[in-house]
CSV table of C-alpha atoms and ligand atoms in Angstrom, one decimal:
chain,number,residue,atom,x,y,z
J,126,MET,CA,-79.4,-48.2,53.5
J,127,ILE,CA,-78.4,-45.8,50.8
J,128,SER,CA,-78.6,-47.1,47.3
J,129,ARG,CA,-75.5,-47.6,45.1
J,130,ILE,CA,-77.1,-45.3,42.6
J,131,THR,CA,-77.3,-42.4,45.0
J,132,ILE,CA,-73.7,-42.8,46.0
J,133,GLY,CA,-72.7,-43.2,42.4
J,134,LEU,CA,-74.5,-40.0,41.5
J,135,PHE,CA,-73.1,-38.2,44.5
J,136,VAL,CA,-69.6,-39.1,43.8
J,137,ALA,CA,-69.9,-38.6,40.0
J,138,ALA,CA,-71.3,-35.1,40.7
J,139,PHE,CA,-68.2,-34.1,42.6
J,140,VAL,CA,-65.7,-36.1,40.5
J,141,LEU,CA,-67.1,-33.8,37.8
J,142,SER,CA,-66.9,-30.8,40.1
J,143,LEU,CA,-63.3,-31.6,40.8
J,144,GLY,CA,-62.6,-31.8,37.1
J,145,ALA,CA,-61.2,-35.3,37.5
J,146,VAL,CA,-62.9,-36.9,34.5
J,147,GLY,CA,-60.4,-37.1,31.8
J,148,SER,CA,-59.5,-40.0,29.5
J,149,VAL,CA,-60.2,-42.5,32.4
J,150,PRO,CA,-63.4,-44.5,32.0
J,151,GLN,CA,-66.0,-43.1,34.3
J,152,SER,CA,-66.5,-46.3,36.3
J,153,THR,CA,-62.8,-46.7,37.1
J,154,ALA,CA,-62.5,-43.0,38.0
J,155,THR,CA,-65.4,-43.3,40.3
J,156,ALA,CA,-64.2,-46.4,42.2
J,157,ALA,CA,-60.7,-45.0,42.6
J,158,GLU,CA,-62.1,-41.6,43.6
J,159,MET,CA,-64.2,-43.1,46.3
J,160,GLN,CA,-61.1,-44.3,48.2
J,161,SER,CA,-59.2,-41.0,47.9
J,162,ILE,CA,-62.3,-38.9,48.7
J,163,MET,CA,-63.0,-41.0,51.9
J,164,SER,CA,-59.4,-40.6,52.9
J,165,GLU,CA,-59.4,-36.9,52.5
J,166,GLY,CA,-62.8,-36.8,54.3
J,167,GLY,CA,-61.0,-38.7,57.2
J,168,ARG,CA,-58.3,-36.1,57.3
J,169,ILE,CA,-60.9,-33.4,57.4
J,170,TYR,CA,-62.5,-35.2,60.3
J,171,ASP,CA,-59.1,-35.1,62.0
J,172,LYS,CA,-58.3,-31.4,61.5
J,173,TRP,CA,-60.4,-29.7,58.8
J,174,TYR,CA,-58.9,-26.3,58.9
J,175,LYS,CA,-55.4,-27.7,58.1
J,176,VAL,CA,-56.8,-29.7,55.2
J,177,VAL,CA,-58.6,-26.7,53.7
J,178,GLY,CA,-55.7,-24.3,54.4
J,179,GLU,CA,-57.3,-22.0,56.9
J,180,ASP,CA,-56.5,-20.9,60.5
J,181,ALA,CA,-58.7,-22.4,63.2
J,182,PRO,CA,-61.6,-20.2,64.3
J,183,LYS,CA,-60.6,-17.9,67.1
J,184,LYS,CA,-63.7,-18.4,69.3
J,185,ALA,CA,-64.7,-21.7,70.9
J,186,HIS,CA,-67.1,-24.0,69.0
J,187,PRO,CA,-70.6,-23.1,70.3
J,188,ALA,CA,-71.5,-26.8,70.7
J,189,TYR,CA,-68.5,-27.5,72.9
J,190,PRO,CA,-69.5,-27.7,76.6
J,191,ALA,CA,-68.1,-24.7,78.4
J,192,ASP,CA,-67.1,-26.7,81.5
J,193,LYS,CA,-65.0,-29.2,79.7
J,194,LYS,CA,-61.2,-29.4,79.4
J,195,TYR,CA,-60.8,-27.9,75.8
J,196,ALA,CA,-63.4,-25.1,76.1
J,197,LYS,CA,-60.8,-22.4,75.8
J,198,LYS,CA,-59.0,-24.1,72.9
J,199,PRO,CA,-60.7,-23.5,69.6
J,200,LYS,CA,-57.8,-25.3,67.7
J,201,SER,CA,-59.0,-28.4,69.5
J,202,ASN,CA,-62.7,-27.9,70.1
J,203,TRP,CA,-63.4,-27.3,66.4
J,204,ARG,CA,-62.0,-30.6,65.3
J,205,CYS,CA,-64.7,-33.3,64.6
J,206,LYS,CA,-62.6,-35.8,66.5
J,207,GLU,CA,-62.7,-33.7,69.7
J,208,CYS,CA,-66.5,-34.1,70.0
J,209,HIS,CA,-67.0,-37.4,68.2
J,210,GLY,CA,-63.8,-39.4,69.0
J,211,TRP,CA,-61.1,-41.2,67.1
J,212,ASP,CA,-63.2,-44.3,67.3
J,213,TYR,CA,-66.3,-42.4,66.0
J,214,MET,CA,-68.2,-43.5,69.1
J,215,GLY,CA,-68.3,-40.2,71.1
J,216,LYS,CA,-69.5,-40.7,74.6
J,217,ASP,CA,-69.9,-44.5,74.0
J,218,GLY,CA,-66.3,-45.0,73.2
J,219,ALA,CA,-62.8,-44.1,74.4
J,220,TYR,CA,-64.0,-40.5,75.2
J,221,ALA,CA,-66.6,-41.8,77.6
J,222,SER,CA,-64.4,-40.5,80.4
J,223,GLY,CA,-61.1,-38.6,80.8
J,224,LYS,CA,-60.0,-35.2,79.6
J,225,HIS,CA,-61.6,-35.5,76.2
J,226,SER,CA,-65.0,-36.5,77.4
J,227,THR,CA,-67.9,-34.2,76.3
J,228,GLY,CA,-71.0,-36.3,76.6
J,229,ILE,CA,-71.6,-35.9,72.9
J,230,LYS,CA,-72.6,-38.9,70.8
J,231,GLY,CA,-70.6,-40.5,68.1
J,232,ILE,CA,-71.0,-40.4,64.3
J,233,ASN,CA,-71.2,-44.2,64.1
J,234,GLY,CA,-75.0,-44.0,64.0
J,235,MET,CA,-74.7,-42.3,60.7
J,236,ALA,CA,-72.7,-45.0,59.0
J,237,GLY,CA,-74.7,-46.0,55.9
J,238,ALA,CA,-76.7,-42.7,55.9
J,239,ASP,CA,-77.3,-40.5,52.9
J,240,PRO,CA,-74.2,-38.2,52.6
J,241,VAL,CA,-76.5,-35.4,51.4
J,242,LYS,CA,-78.2,-35.5,54.8
J,243,VAL,CA,-74.8,-35.4,56.5
J,244,VAL,CA,-73.8,-32.3,54.5
J,245,ALA,CA,-77.1,-30.6,55.7
J,246,LEU,CA,-76.3,-31.5,59.3
J,247,LEU,CA,-72.8,-29.9,59.0
J,248,LYS,CA,-74.5,-26.6,57.9
J,249,ASP,CA,-77.0,-26.7,60.8
J,250,ASP,CA,-76.9,-24.5,63.9
J,251,THR,CA,-75.0,-27.1,65.9
J,252,HIS,CA,-72.1,-27.3,63.4
J,253,ARG,CA,-72.2,-24.0,61.5
J,254,LEU,CA,-69.6,-25.1,58.9
J,255,GLY,CA,-71.5,-23.7,55.9
J,256,ASP,CA,-69.6,-20.5,55.9
J,257,LEU,CA,-66.3,-22.0,56.9
J,258,MET,CA,-65.9,-24.8,54.3
J,259,GLU,CA,-66.6,-25.3,50.6
J,260,ASP,CA,-69.4,-27.6,49.7
J,261,GLU,CA,-66.9,-29.9,48.1
J,262,ASP,CA,-65.0,-30.3,51.4
J,263,LEU,CA,-68.2,-30.8,53.3
J,264,ALA,CA,-69.2,-33.5,50.7
J,265,LYS,CA,-65.8,-35.3,51.3
J,266,VAL,CA,-66.2,-35.5,55.1
J,267,ALA,CA,-69.9,-36.5,54.6
J,268,LEU,CA,-68.8,-39.4,52.4
J,269,PHE,CA,-66.3,-40.4,55.1
J,270,VAL,CA,-69.1,-40.3,57.7
J,271,ALA,CA,-71.5,-42.2,55.5
J,272,GLN,CA,-69.2,-44.8,53.9
J,273,GLY,CA,-65.7,-44.5,55.2
J,274,GLN,CA,-65.8,-45.2,59.0
J,275,THR,CA,-63.7,-48.1,60.3
J,276,ASP,CA,-65.5,-50.3,62.8
J,277,MET,CA,-62.6,-50.1,65.3
J,278,GLY,CA,-64.3,-52.3,67.9
J,279,ASN,CA,-63.6,-55.2,65.5
J,280,TYR,CA,-59.9,-54.6,65.6
J,281,ILE,CA,-59.0,-53.0,68.9
J,282,ASP,CA,-59.5,-54.5,72.4
J,283,ALA,CA,-60.5,-51.4,74.3
J,284,ALA,CA,-59.5,-52.8,77.8
J,285,SER,CA,-55.9,-53.7,76.8
J,286,LYS,CA,-55.7,-51.1,74.0
J,287,SER,CA,-54.1,-53.9,71.8
J,288,VAL,CA,-54.7,-54.7,68.2
J,289,LYS,CA,-56.4,-58.0,67.3
J,290,GLY,CA,-55.3,-60.1,64.4
J,291,GLY,CA,-52.1,-58.3,63.4
J,292,ASP,CA,-48.9,-60.1,62.3
J,293,ALA,CA,-46.0,-58.1,63.7
J,294,ALA,CA,-43.4,-59.8,61.5
J,295,LYS,CA,-45.3,-58.9,58.3
J,296,GLY,CA,-45.9,-55.5,59.8
J,297,ALA,CA,-42.2,-54.9,60.4
J,298,ALA,CA,-41.6,-55.5,56.6
J,299,TYR,CA,-44.4,-53.1,55.7
J,300,TYR,CA,-43.3,-50.5,58.2
J,301,ASN,CA,-39.7,-50.5,57.2
J,302,THR,CA,-40.5,-50.1,53.6
J,303,ILE,CA,-43.5,-47.6,53.8
J,304,CYS,CA,-43.1,-45.7,57.0
J,305,ALA,CA,-39.5,-45.7,58.1
J,306,ASN,CA,-38.3,-43.1,55.6
J,307,CYS,CA,-40.2,-40.5,57.5
J,308,HIS,CA,-40.6,-42.0,61.0
J,309,GLY,CA,-37.3,-43.9,61.4
J,310,ARG,CA,-37.1,-47.6,62.0
J,311,ASP,CA,-37.6,-47.0,65.7
J,312,GLY,CA,-40.6,-44.7,65.2
J,313,THR,CA,-38.9,-41.6,66.8
J,314,MET,CA,-38.9,-39.4,63.7
J,315,PRO,CA,-39.7,-36.7,62.6
J,316,LYS,CA,-38.2,-34.8,65.5
J,317,ASP,CA,-41.2,-32.5,66.1
J,318,MET,CA,-43.5,-35.4,66.7
J,319,GLY,CA,-44.5,-35.1,70.4
J,320,LYS,CA,-44.4,-38.8,71.2
J,321,SER,CA,-42.7,-41.8,69.4
J,322,LEU,CA,-45.0,-44.0,67.4
J,323,GLY,CA,-44.4,-46.7,70.1
J,324,ALA,CA,-45.8,-44.4,72.7
J,325,GLN,CA,-48.7,-43.3,70.4
J,326,MET,CA,-50.0,-46.9,70.7
J,327,GLY,CA,-51.4,-45.7,74.0
J,328,ASN,CA,-54.2,-44.3,71.8
J,329,PRO,CA,-54.6,-47.1,69.2
J,330,TRP,CA,-57.8,-45.5,67.8
J,331,GLU,CA,-55.9,-42.4,66.7
J,332,VAL,CA,-53.1,-44.4,65.2
J,333,MET,CA,-55.6,-46.5,63.3
J,334,HIS,CA,-57.5,-43.5,62.0
J,335,LYS,CA,-54.2,-41.9,60.8
J,336,ILE,CA,-52.8,-45.0,59.1
J,337,VAL,CA,-56.1,-45.6,57.3
J,338,ASN,CA,-56.6,-41.9,56.3
J,339,GLY,CA,-53.2,-40.2,56.5
J,340,GLN,CA,-52.1,-37.1,58.4
J,341,PRO,CA,-53.7,-33.7,57.6
J,342,ASP,CA,-51.6,-31.5,55.4
J,343,GLU,CA,-48.6,-33.9,55.4
J,344,LYS,CA,-47.3,-36.2,52.6
J,345,MET,CA,-48.0,-39.2,54.7
J,346,PRO,CA,-49.8,-41.9,52.7
J,347,SER,CA,-53.3,-43.3,53.4
J,348,LEU,CA,-53.4,-47.1,53.4
J,349,ARG,CA,-57.3,-47.2,53.0
J,350,ALA,CA,-57.2,-48.9,49.6
J,351,PHE,CA,-55.2,-51.9,50.9
J,352,GLY,CA,-57.9,-53.0,53.4
J,353,MET,CA,-57.4,-53.5,57.1
J,354,GLN,CA,-55.0,-56.4,57.3
J,355,PRO,CA,-51.8,-54.4,56.5
J,356,VAL,CA,-53.0,-51.7,59.0
J,357,LEU,CA,-53.3,-54.3,61.7
J,358,ASP,CA,-49.9,-55.9,60.9
J,359,ILE,CA,-48.2,-52.5,61.0
J,360,MET,CA,-49.9,-51.6,64.3
J,361,ALA,CA,-48.8,-54.9,65.8
J,362,HIS,CA,-45.3,-54.0,64.8
J,363,ILE,CA,-45.5,-50.4,66.1
J,364,ALA,CA,-46.6,-51.7,69.5
J,365,THR,CA,-43.1,-53.3,69.8
J,366,LEU,CA,-41.2,-50.1,69.1
J,367,PRO,CA,-39.6,-48.0,71.8
J,368,LYS,CA,-42.0,-45.8,73.9
J,369,LYS,CA,-39.2,-43.3,74.6
J,370,THR,CA,-39.1,-40.1,72.6
J,371,LYS,CA,-35.6,-39.1,71.5
P,489,HEC,C1,-68.0,-28.9,69.5
P,489,HEC,C2,-68.5,-30.2,69.3
P,489,HEC,C3,-68.7,-30.7,67.9
P,489,HEC,C4,-67.8,-30.7,66.8
P,489,HEC,C5,-66.5,-30.1,66.7
P,489,HEC,C6,-68.5,-31.4,65.7
P,489,HEC,N1,-69.7,-31.9,66.1
P,489,HEC,FE1,-70.9,-33.2,65.1
P,489,HEC,N2,-72.3,-33.1,66.6
P,489,HEC,C7,-72.1,-32.3,67.8
P,489,HEC,C8,-73.4,-32.4,68.5
P,489,HEC,C9,-73.6,-31.7,69.9
P,489,HEC,C10,-74.3,-33.2,67.8
P,489,HEC,C11,-75.7,-33.5,68.1
P,489,HEC,C12,-75.7,-34.8,69.0
P,489,HEC,C13,-77.1,-35.1,69.4
P,489,HEC,O1,-78.0,-35.0,68.6
P,489,HEC,O2,-77.2,-35.5,70.6
P,489,HEC,C14,-73.5,-33.6,66.6
P,489,HEC,C15,-74.0,-34.5,65.6
P,489,HEC,C16,-73.3,-35.0,64.5
P,489,HEC,C17,-73.7,-36.0,63.6
P,489,HEC,C18,-75.0,-36.8,63.7
P,489,HEC,C19,-74.8,-38.0,64.6
P,489,HEC,C20,-76.1,-38.8,64.8
P,489,HEC,O3,-76.1,-40.0,64.8
P,489,HEC,O4,-77.2,-38.1,64.9
P,489,HEC,C21,-72.7,-36.1,62.7
P,489,HEC,C22,-72.7,-37.1,61.5
P,489,HEC,C23,-71.7,-35.2,63.0
P,489,HEC,N3,-72.0,-34.5,64.1
P,489,HEC,C24,-70.5,-35.0,62.3
P,489,HEC,C25,-69.6,-34.1,62.5
P,489,HEC,C26,-68.4,-33.8,61.7
P,489,HEC,C27,-68.1,-34.5,60.4
P,489,HEC,C28,-67.7,-32.8,62.3
P,489,HEC,C29,-66.5,-32.1,61.8
P,489,HEC,C30,-66.6,-31.5,60.5
P,489,HEC,C31,-68.4,-32.5,63.6
P,489,HEC,N4,-69.5,-33.3,63.7
P,489,HEC,C32,-67.9,-31.6,64.5
P,489,HEC,C33,-71.0,-31.7,68.2
P,489,HEC,C34,-69.9,-31.5,67.4
P,490,HEC,C1,-43.8,-38.8,53.7
P,490,HEC,C2,-43.5,-39.0,55.1
P,490,HEC,C3,-44.4,-39.9,55.9
P,490,HEC,C4,-44.6,-41.3,55.7
P,490,HEC,C5,-44.2,-42.1,54.5
P,490,HEC,C6,-45.4,-41.7,56.8
P,490,HEC,N1,-45.7,-40.7,57.7
P,490,HEC,FE1,-46.7,-40.8,59.4
P,490,HEC,N2,-46.5,-38.8,59.7
P,490,HEC,C7,-45.7,-38.0,58.9
P,490,HEC,C8,-45.7,-36.6,59.5
P,490,HEC,C9,-44.9,-35.4,58.9
P,490,HEC,C10,-46.5,-36.7,60.6
P,490,HEC,C11,-46.8,-35.5,61.6
P,490,HEC,C12,-45.7,-35.6,62.6
P,490,HEC,C13,-45.9,-34.5,63.7
P,490,HEC,O1,-46.9,-34.5,64.4
P,490,HEC,O2,-45.0,-33.6,63.8
P,490,HEC,C14,-47.0,-38.0,60.7
P,490,HEC,C15,-47.8,-38.5,61.7
P,490,HEC,C16,-48.1,-39.8,62.0
P,490,HEC,C17,-48.9,-40.3,63.1
P,490,HEC,C18,-49.5,-39.4,64.1
P,490,HEC,C19,-48.5,-38.8,65.1
P,490,HEC,C20,-49.0,-37.5,65.7
P,490,HEC,O3,-48.3,-37.1,66.6
P,490,HEC,O4,-50.0,-37.0,65.2
P,490,HEC,C21,-48.9,-41.7,63.0
P,490,HEC,C22,-49.5,-42.6,64.0
P,490,HEC,C23,-48.1,-42.0,61.8
P,490,HEC,N3,-47.7,-40.9,61.2
P,490,HEC,C24,-47.9,-43.3,61.4
P,490,HEC,C25,-47.4,-43.7,60.2
P,490,HEC,C26,-47.3,-45.0,59.6
P,490,HEC,C27,-47.7,-46.2,60.4
P,490,HEC,C28,-46.8,-44.9,58.4
P,490,HEC,C29,-46.6,-46.0,57.4
P,490,HEC,C30,-47.8,-46.7,57.0
P,490,HEC,C31,-46.5,-43.5,58.1
P,490,HEC,N4,-46.9,-42.8,59.2
P,490,HEC,C32,-45.9,-43.0,57.0
P,490,HEC,C33,-45.0,-38.3,57.8
P,490,HEC,C34,-45.1,-39.6,57.2
């Protein structure tokens, strides 16, 4: 296990590097920063090149198996989630089979690891991200890997793809006040969203990741700081919304 001191130092170092230390007492800034840093790290995990404002690399990721479905799609095969899964379990999770399967292991084994080691790993010959991302952004996704993963197996029944322990009535109230402005009460907005939110519940791991961490390069909120209960309630409600896309 990594010590609190190491994490404190790690975060303090880049709270300083972000210039976020103002009149706020250091301890408060650090606790609050932890949540937003892990959320941003989660969005980097989702689609890093969008978050850092770059185009995706033009050539396939060298670690992506050439015989798999997304081998010719660098926009997909450079995303952390494409190799390691929305549930962070890689070949041991939802990507064990189907079009997204790669045989690559998850990142779940690194939960609790030293984030500094994760940064080193992201610069290694497998990942080659050292020239593509700033250290600060690598540190954010490393903190997500080390401290910010959601143990989705606790909340999602893989066989039925349903959420456990959510209260749909409470979730409706949360959804209508937090999400409906952008997504519509029936979950069919915005118009360019490929599938309605109801239909997206066919992949509850992705929905959970996005509600906890937010959507890359969009103004969508991250609910990470509220804990898991509101997330489960909202997902129970979304599961009742129409599956049809307008
Ligand atoms: C093209 C596929 C691919 C992409 C994209 C990718 N990785 Fe990896 N990753 C790998 C492979 C392959 C390994 C080595 C697995 C092994 O040792 O068997 C690995 C290992 C890891 C590990 C160590 C897991 C462990 O328990 O040893 C972490 C953490 C990790 N990757 C994080 C990330 C993050 C964060 C991103 C996005 C910034 C990312 N990876 C993007 C293929 C990928
Ligand atoms: C400020 C506007 C805004 C709010 C508020 C918002 N979202 Fe989003 N959300 C977006 C946008 C924009 C996208 C990207 C849509 C697309 O793919 O075109 C998105 C994407 C998503 C996705 C992934 C869909 C996809 O195709 O990638 C999910 C799931 C989602 N939102 C759920 C929620 C939930 C649940 C809430 C409330 C807790 C919420 N959103 C609040 C704007 C918002």
